[in-house]
Structure formats: C-alpha cells, structure tokens
C-alpha cells in the first residue's frame, strides 16, 4: 500500500516526488493520484482549505491509497490532531526554529502519555473497524516533517534532526532567503543553509526535503543530500500548460 509504506520510503532516503496542492477540490486530488507522484502536500497554511474541504480531499486520498500530508497553519496540538484524524499520513509543520518546538510537534503527532489523543471513530482509525492495538500499531506510519525556515532553525538543525519522531527536515528556501535579509534565492546564505541541514539529516538517518520550482532545480540541489522534492504546485502547472497552449495557438 502506497500510504502505509511512505514513511519507510522516506526514512530509507529514497528520492521522492511531490507537489503542493493549493486548490481545495477533490477532483484535483483524483487527477494527481494518476500522475506518478509519490505523495502530495495539501497546503493548509497558504491556501483555502477549511476543515470540510480538507476532510473531503483526505477522504479521496485514503480511498485511492494516495499518500497525502498536510502542511498545517501552525504546530498546535489541535492542528496536528485534526489533520491526522482526517486521514493524513503525516504533517508538515512550518517555522520549527528550535528544539522545544520540534519536541512538541513530535510528541503531539504520536500516541503515548501526553501525546496524540486516541479516537477509534476517525477516518485514520477506520471508523471503529480496527482494534485499539491495530490503531496503535498504525502510528508507525505517521510522518512528521519539520520546516526549517529561519536562520535559528538552521542553527538548531543538528539537534532537531536527532529527535525521535521527527522524520524529515523540510527546508523553506523562500523563508530562509527572507530570514537572511535577501530578496532573491540567488544569495550566498541559502546554499550554506541547505548544505548544513542536509548534513544534519544524513548524519541522523532522516530525510531532507525542500520545495523546488522544477526537476532541474531538484537535480542541482541533490548535491545537498536532498531526498524529497515538493515541486511547484498544481497552480504553476496549470499556468504553464495554459501559457504553452496560448503561445502555440497565437503562433498559427
């Protein structure tokens, strides 16, 4: 099963392809499920996903066994629980800039004393069709990606990568660029940050993921030991396809 196997593939540091989904519409999910992408990230931070639309998209992902993570708007216990109960295989948590935040999100995403609340009636738990033991065993599929988006996060990346329950560090190139005081990703601080985070992930057996605009940039950034690439978004791909079609027609 694609969903059940995703965490193992991530921790094996396989090269995986993904994209951000910005359109809160189930048809987009259905189309992307046929694309060959290894997983998608529903963007609950910068796009129009309310709880109902997120729930509907995750229902389709579960029905199609198409692995879906959710980039939540913040690393609160409520946001983590909501995404996972609805059927996400994991969460991408923004602005993890210190060890304490990373420890808190790792705890909130997993069962145990003081951790994720247990409910057997959720989609994630099979709507009461699984025993408590089966639900607890499924916790091993849950993926937690901590976004490193500030210089402070880079400074703490070695300690964050060492935390049990953190499966990957997700570099945010745009936020890092702004955080270092630049106006373009073509700056000297970004590659140094990516290199440091990549080394921290490799040393701790964790995946290193980032957003990239295209496969060419992914091939370039593979030098930083990056293993997962969230390529653009369906917005970008729609626009690129429309531009190409329009130019072709206008050239007739």
mmCIF file of C-alpha atoms in Angstrom:
data_model
loop_
_atom_site.group_PDB
_atom_site.id
_atom_site.type_symbol
_atom_site.label_atom_id
_atom_site.label_comp_id
_atom_site.label_asym_id
_atom_site.label_seq_id
_atom_site.Cartn_x
_atom_site.Cartn_y
_atom_site.Cartn_z
ATOM 1 C CA UNK A 1 0.000 0.000 0.000
ATOM 2 C CA UNK A 2 1.373 3.368 -1.008
ATOM 3 C CA UNK A 3 0.205 5.198 2.093
ATOM 4 C CA UNK A 4 1.340 2.593 4.593
ATOM 5 C CA UNK A 5 4.788 2.348 3.001
ATOM 6 C CA UNK A 6 5.543 6.055 2.613
ATOM 7 C CA UNK A 7 7.280 6.608 5.962
ATOM 8 C CA UNK A 8 9.595 3.660 5.389
ATOM 9 C CA UNK A 9 10.472 5.026 1.956
ATOM 10 C CA UNK A 10 11.129 8.468 3.405
ATOM 11 C CA UNK A 11 13.388 7.105 6.140
ATOM 12 C CA UNK A 12 15.173 4.940 3.566
ATOM 13 C CA UNK A 13 16.034 8.284 1.938
ATOM 14 C CA UNK A 14 14.542 7.314 -1.408
ATOM 15 C CA UNK A 15 14.282 10.082 -3.982
ATOM 16 C CA UNK A 16 10.606 11.053 -3.872
ATOM 17 C CA UNK A 17 8.485 13.468 -5.898
ATOM 18 C CA UNK A 18 5.611 15.529 -4.556
ATOM 19 C CA UNK A 19 3.838 18.836 -5.046
ATOM 20 C CA UNK A 20 1.855 21.344 -3.047
ATOM 21 C CA UNK A 21 -1.894 21.243 -3.678
ATOM 22 C CA UNK A 22 -3.390 24.715 -3.385
ATOM 23 C CA UNK A 23 -6.875 24.097 -4.802
ATOM 24 C CA UNK A 24 -9.269 22.729 -2.188
ATOM 25 C CA UNK A 25 -11.092 20.477 -4.618
ATOM 26 C CA UNK A 26 -11.322 16.683 -4.681
ATOM 27 C CA UNK A 27 -11.022 16.457 -8.476
ATOM 28 C CA UNK A 28 -7.509 17.899 -8.297
ATOM 29 C CA UNK A 29 -6.562 15.122 -5.893
ATOM 30 C CA UNK A 30 -8.117 12.485 -8.165
ATOM 31 C CA UNK A 31 -6.162 13.717 -11.177
ATOM 32 C CA UNK A 32 -2.854 13.918 -9.318
ATOM 33 C CA UNK A 33 -3.372 10.395 -7.972
ATOM 34 C CA UNK A 34 -2.814 9.153 -11.554
ATOM 35 C CA UNK A 35 0.358 11.192 -12.061
ATOM 36 C CA UNK A 36 3.108 9.025 -10.593
ATOM 37 C CA UNK A 37 3.807 11.427 -7.723
ATOM 38 C CA UNK A 38 4.842 9.610 -4.560
ATOM 39 C CA UNK A 39 2.707 11.844 -2.335
ATOM 40 C CA UNK A 40 1.086 15.268 -2.186
ATOM 41 C CA UNK A 41 1.090 18.032 0.393
ATOM 42 C CA UNK A 42 -2.252 19.735 0.926
ATOM 43 C CA UNK A 43 -1.398 23.331 1.758
ATOM 44 C CA UNK A 44 -3.345 24.282 4.848
ATOM 45 C CA UNK A 45 -1.013 27.198 5.547
ATOM 46 C CA UNK A 46 -1.132 29.312 2.393
ATOM 47 C CA UNK A 47 -4.243 28.078 0.548
ATOM 48 C CA UNK A 48 -8.008 27.981 1.014
ATOM 49 C CA UNK A 49 -8.511 24.707 2.869
ATOM 50 C CA UNK A 50 -11.181 24.903 5.527
ATOM 51 C CA UNK A 51 -11.749 21.833 7.678
ATOM 52 C CA UNK A 52 -14.552 20.477 5.494
ATOM 53 C CA UNK A 53 -12.620 20.697 2.240
ATOM 54 C CA UNK A 54 -9.516 19.260 3.827
ATOM 55 C CA UNK A 55 -11.604 16.375 5.135
ATOM 56 C CA UNK A 56 -13.094 15.709 1.678
ATOM 57 C CA UNK A 57 -9.703 15.736 -0.065
ATOM 58 C CA UNK A 58 -8.223 13.396 2.519
ATOM 59 C CA UNK A 59 -11.189 11.045 2.120
ATOM 60 C CA UNK A 60 -10.394 10.739 -1.589
ATOM 61 C CA UNK A 61 -6.703 10.232 -0.861
ATOM 62 C CA UNK A 62 -7.492 7.415 1.551
ATOM 63 C CA UNK A 63 -9.950 5.815 -0.868
ATOM 64 C CA UNK A 64 -7.354 5.869 -3.648
ATOM 65 C CA UNK A 65 -4.441 4.947 -1.355
ATOM 66 C CA UNK A 66 -2.718 8.132 -2.499
ATOM 67 C CA UNK A 67 -0.431 9.354 0.303
ATOM 68 C CA UNK A 68 -1.276 12.851 1.463
ATOM 69 C CA UNK A 69 0.426 15.045 4.011
ATOM 70 C CA UNK A 70 -0.943 18.336 5.275
ATOM 71 C CA UNK A 71 1.074 21.484 5.743
ATOM 72 C CA UNK A 72 -0.769 22.816 8.754
ATOM 73 C CA UNK A 73 -1.009 26.516 9.562
ATOM 74 C CA UNK A 74 0.874 26.108 12.850
ATOM 75 C CA UNK A 75 2.255 23.330 15.005
ATOM 76 C CA UNK A 76 -0.513 23.367 17.584
ATOM 77 C CA UNK A 77 -1.755 20.086 19.036
ATOM 78 C CA UNK A 78 -5.218 20.851 17.612
ATOM 79 C CA UNK A 79 -3.955 21.305 14.054
ATOM 80 C CA UNK A 80 -1.832 18.161 14.170
ATOM 81 C CA UNK A 81 -4.662 16.033 15.567
ATOM 82 C CA UNK A 82 -7.211 17.383 13.089
ATOM 83 C CA UNK A 83 -5.042 16.585 10.058
ATOM 84 C CA UNK A 84 -4.071 13.101 11.218
ATOM 85 C CA UNK A 85 -7.554 12.067 12.367
ATOM 86 C CA UNK A 86 -8.934 13.140 8.979
ATOM 87 C CA UNK A 87 -6.609 10.712 7.231
ATOM 88 C CA UNK A 88 -3.339 12.490 6.512
ATOM 89 C CA UNK A 89 -0.360 10.166 6.681
ATOM 90 C CA UNK A 90 1.647 12.989 8.190
ATOM 91 C CA UNK A 91 2.097 16.680 8.785
ATOM 92 C CA UNK A 92 4.472 19.331 7.525
ATOM 93 C CA UNK A 93 4.876 21.847 10.342
ATOM 94 C CA UNK A 94 6.011 25.388 9.485
ATOM 95 C CA UNK A 95 8.512 27.561 11.337
ATOM 96 C CA UNK A 96 10.202 24.978 13.538
ATOM 97 C CA UNK A 97 13.054 27.160 14.732
ATOM 98 C CA UNK A 98 14.104 25.482 17.980
ATOM 99 C CA UNK A 99 14.430 22.115 19.662
ATOM 100 C CA UNK A 100 11.497 22.732 22.019
ATOM 101 C CA UNK A 101 9.084 23.241 19.115
ATOM 102 C CA UNK A 102 10.356 20.131 17.363
ATOM 103 C CA UNK A 103 9.961 18.036 20.503
ATOM 104 C CA UNK A 104 6.419 19.335 20.995
ATOM 105 C CA UNK A 105 5.247 18.502 17.480
ATOM 106 C CA UNK A 106 6.860 15.055 17.567
ATOM 107 C CA UNK A 107 5.025 14.311 20.809
ATOM 108 C CA UNK A 108 1.685 15.669 19.579
ATOM 109 C CA UNK A 109 1.788 13.562 16.410
ATOM 110 C CA UNK A 110 2.280 10.221 18.143
ATOM 111 C CA UNK A 111 0.349 8.225 20.698
ATOM 112 C CA UNK A 112 1.617 7.984 24.235
ATOM 113 C CA UNK A 113 1.296 9.735 27.540
ATOM 114 C CA UNK A 114 0.719 13.428 26.889
ATOM 115 C CA UNK A 115 0.758 12.853 23.129
ATOM 116 C CA UNK A 116 -1.832 12.383 20.412
ATOM 117 C CA UNK A 117 -5.355 11.825 21.652
ATOM 118 C CA UNK A 118 -6.834 8.434 20.835
ATOM 119 C CA UNK A 119 -10.128 8.041 18.960
ATOM 120 C CA UNK A 120 -11.243 4.888 17.190
ATOM 121 C CA UNK A 121 -14.048 6.561 15.248
ATOM 122 C CA UNK A 122 -11.904 8.629 12.878
ATOM 123 C CA UNK A 123 -11.101 8.013 9.224
ATOM 124 C CA UNK A 124 -7.476 7.404 10.156
ATOM 125 C CA UNK A 125 -8.584 4.638 12.530
ATOM 126 C CA UNK A 126 -11.018 3.086 10.061
ATOM 127 C CA UNK A 127 -14.217 4.388 11.661
ATOM 128 C CA UNK A 128 -14.169 1.819 14.530
ATOM 129 C CA UNK A 129 -13.269 -1.080 12.218
ATOM 130 C CA UNK A 130 -9.841 -1.552 13.801
ATOM 131 C CA UNK A 131 -8.938 -2.691 17.289
ATOM 132 C CA UNK A 132 -7.086 -0.381 19.637
ATOM 133 C CA UNK A 133 -3.947 -2.425 19.097
ATOM 134 C CA UNK A 134 -4.226 -2.122 15.316
ATOM 135 C CA UNK A 135 -4.698 1.635 15.566
ATOM 136 C CA UNK A 136 -1.697 1.973 17.862
ATOM 137 C CA UNK A 137 0.406 -0.144 15.505
ATOM 138 C CA UNK A 138 -0.566 2.165 12.639
ATOM 139 C CA UNK A 139 1.134 5.012 14.497
ATOM 140 C CA UNK A 140 4.340 3.728 12.915
ATOM 141 C CA UNK A 141 3.138 5.074 9.556
ATOM 142 C CA UNK A 142 2.844 8.664 10.786
ATOM 143 C CA UNK A 143 5.311 11.125 9.260
ATOM 144 C CA UNK A 144 6.433 14.390 10.831
ATOM 145 C CA UNK A 145 8.332 16.917 8.738
ATOM 146 C CA UNK A 146 9.711 19.989 10.489
ATOM 147 C CA UNK A 147 10.090 23.016 8.262
ATOM 148 C CA UNK A 148 13.364 24.869 8.707
ATOM 149 C CA UNK A 149 12.515 28.385 7.578
ATOM 150 C CA UNK A 150 14.517 30.701 9.827
ATOM 151 C CA UNK A 151 18.253 31.087 10.438
ATOM 152 C CA UNK A 152 17.574 29.999 14.018
ATOM 153 C CA UNK A 153 16.222 26.709 12.711
ATOM 154 C CA UNK A 154 19.372 26.175 10.692
ATOM 155 C CA UNK A 155 21.470 26.794 13.804
ATOM 156 C CA UNK A 156 19.469 24.147 15.666
ATOM 157 C CA UNK A 157 19.109 21.685 12.767
ATOM 158 C CA UNK A 158 21.532 19.075 14.114
ATOM 159 C CA UNK A 159 19.615 18.803 17.385
ATOM 160 C CA UNK A 160 16.232 18.877 15.645
ATOM 161 C CA UNK A 161 17.238 16.103 13.240
ATOM 162 C CA UNK A 162 18.261 13.919 16.188
ATOM 163 C CA UNK A 163 14.801 13.990 17.798
ATOM 164 C CA UNK A 164 12.840 10.737 17.776
ATOM 165 C CA UNK A 165 9.546 11.314 15.982
ATOM 166 C CA UNK A 166 10.954 13.847 13.527
ATOM 167 C CA UNK A 167 11.268 12.009 10.221
ATOM 168 C CA UNK A 168 12.445 14.772 7.913
ATOM 169 C CA UNK A 169 13.568 18.360 7.836
ATOM 170 C CA UNK A 170 11.872 20.445 5.160
ATOM 171 C CA UNK A 171 13.877 23.484 4.095
ATOM 172 C CA UNK A 172 11.829 26.512 3.107
ATOM 173 C CA UNK A 173 14.047 28.324 0.582
ATOM 174 C CA UNK A 174 11.895 31.428 0.273
ATOM 175 C CA UNK A 175 11.516 31.992 4.009
ATOM 176 C CA UNK A 176 15.197 31.274 4.576
ATOM 177 C CA UNK A 177 16.063 33.810 1.903
ATOM 178 C CA UNK A 178 13.921 36.470 3.565
ATOM 179 C CA UNK A 179 15.170 35.494 7.015
ATOM 180 C CA UNK A 180 18.749 36.054 5.939
ATOM 181 C CA UNK A 181 17.805 39.502 4.651
ATOM 182 C CA UNK A 182 17.792 38.827 0.908
ATOM 183 C CA UNK A 183 15.287 39.486 -1.856
ATOM 184 C CA UNK A 184 16.286 36.631 -4.182
ATOM 185 C CA UNK A 185 17.056 32.948 -3.666
ATOM 186 C CA UNK A 186 20.253 33.593 -5.612
ATOM 187 C CA UNK A 187 22.165 34.525 -2.457
ATOM 188 C CA UNK A 188 25.196 33.068 -0.631
ATOM 189 C CA UNK A 189 23.383 32.172 2.594
ATOM 190 C CA UNK A 190 20.817 29.779 1.138
ATOM 191 C CA UNK A 191 23.239 27.158 -0.221
ATOM 192 C CA UNK A 192 25.190 27.213 3.046
ATOM 193 C CA UNK A 193 21.957 26.626 4.965
ATOM 194 C CA UNK A 194 20.895 23.792 2.653
ATOM 195 C CA UNK A 195 24.273 22.133 2.959
ATOM 196 C CA UNK A 196 24.190 22.274 6.766
ATOM 197 C CA UNK A 197 20.637 20.939 7.015
ATOM 198 C CA UNK A 198 21.431 18.192 4.514
ATOM 199 C CA UNK A 199 24.412 17.035 6.539
ATOM 200 C CA UNK A 200 22.343 17.017 9.743
ATOM 201 C CA UNK A 201 19.676 14.856 8.112
ATOM 202 C CA UNK A 202 22.173 12.398 6.642
ATOM 203 C CA UNK A 203 24.002 12.065 9.965
ATOM 204 C CA UNK A 204 20.770 11.198 11.764
ATOM 205 C CA UNK A 205 19.172 8.974 9.129
ATOM 206 C CA UNK A 206 16.406 11.465 8.411
ATOM 207 C CA UNK A 207 15.075 12.637 5.064
ATOM 208 C CA UNK A 208 15.866 16.072 3.690
ATOM 209 C CA UNK A 209 13.019 17.675 1.738
ATOM 210 C CA UNK A 210 12.517 21.043 0.080
ATOM 211 C CA UNK A 211 10.298 22.926 -2.295
ATOM 212 C CA UNK A 212 11.758 23.302 -5.770
ATOM 213 C CA UNK A 213 10.326 25.018 -8.853
ATOM 214 C CA UNK A 214 11.178 22.184 -11.234
ATOM 215 C CA UNK A 215 13.167 18.990 -11.764
ATOM 216 C CA UNK A 216 16.214 20.933 -12.933
ATOM 217 C CA UNK A 217 16.495 22.680 -9.572
ATOM 218 C CA UNK A 218 15.946 19.332 -7.841
ATOM 219 C CA UNK A 219 18.875 17.852 -9.761
ATOM 220 C CA UNK A 220 21.014 20.818 -8.710
ATOM 221 C CA UNK A 221 20.020 20.648 -5.048
ATOM 222 C CA UNK A 222 20.617 16.905 -4.857
ATOM 223 C CA UNK A 223 24.191 17.946 -4.054
ATOM 224 C CA UNK A 224 22.914 18.889 -0.578
ATOM 225 C CA UNK A 225 21.848 15.265 0.061
ATOM 226 C CA UNK A 226 18.225 16.231 -0.539
ATOM 227 C CA UNK A 227 15.947 13.210 -0.869
ATOM 228 C CA UNK A 228 12.433 14.612 -1.296
ATOM 229 C CA UNK A 229 11.267 17.297 -3.695
ATOM 230 C CA UNK A 230 7.954 19.138 -3.445
ATOM 231 C CA UNK A 231 7.808 20.516 -6.970
ATOM 232 C CA UNK A 232 5.897 23.758 -7.508
ATOM 233 C CA UNK A 233 2.116 23.312 -7.234
ATOM 234 C CA UNK A 234 -0.843 22.482 -9.430
ATOM 235 C CA UNK A 235 -1.351 26.249 -9.830
ATOM 236 C CA UNK A 236 2.045 26.503 -11.505
ATOM 237 C CA UNK A 237 1.424 23.503 -13.719
ATOM 238 C CA UNK A 238 -1.983 24.797 -14.858
ATOM 239 C CA UNK A 239 -0.494 28.169 -15.702
ATOM 240 C CA UNK A 240 2.476 26.642 -17.532
ATOM 241 C CA UNK A 241 0.183 24.439 -19.599
ATOM 242 C CA UNK A 242 -2.137 27.331 -20.409
ATOM 243 C CA UNK A 243 0.761 29.576 -21.407
ATOM 244 C CA UNK A 244 2.199 26.919 -23.711
ATOM 245 C CA UNK A 245 -1.189 26.296 -25.333
ATOM 246 C CA UNK A 246 -1.868 30.004 -25.818
ATOM 247 C CA UNK A 247 1.525 30.617 -27.381
ATOM 248 C CA UNK A 248 1.060 27.678 -29.716
ATOM 249 C CA UNK A 249 -2.320 28.894 -30.880
ATOM 250 C CA UNK A 250 -1.197 32.503 -31.274
ATOM 251 C CA UNK A 251 1.760 31.345 -33.369
ATOM 252 C CA UNK A 252 -0.537 29.778 -36.001
#
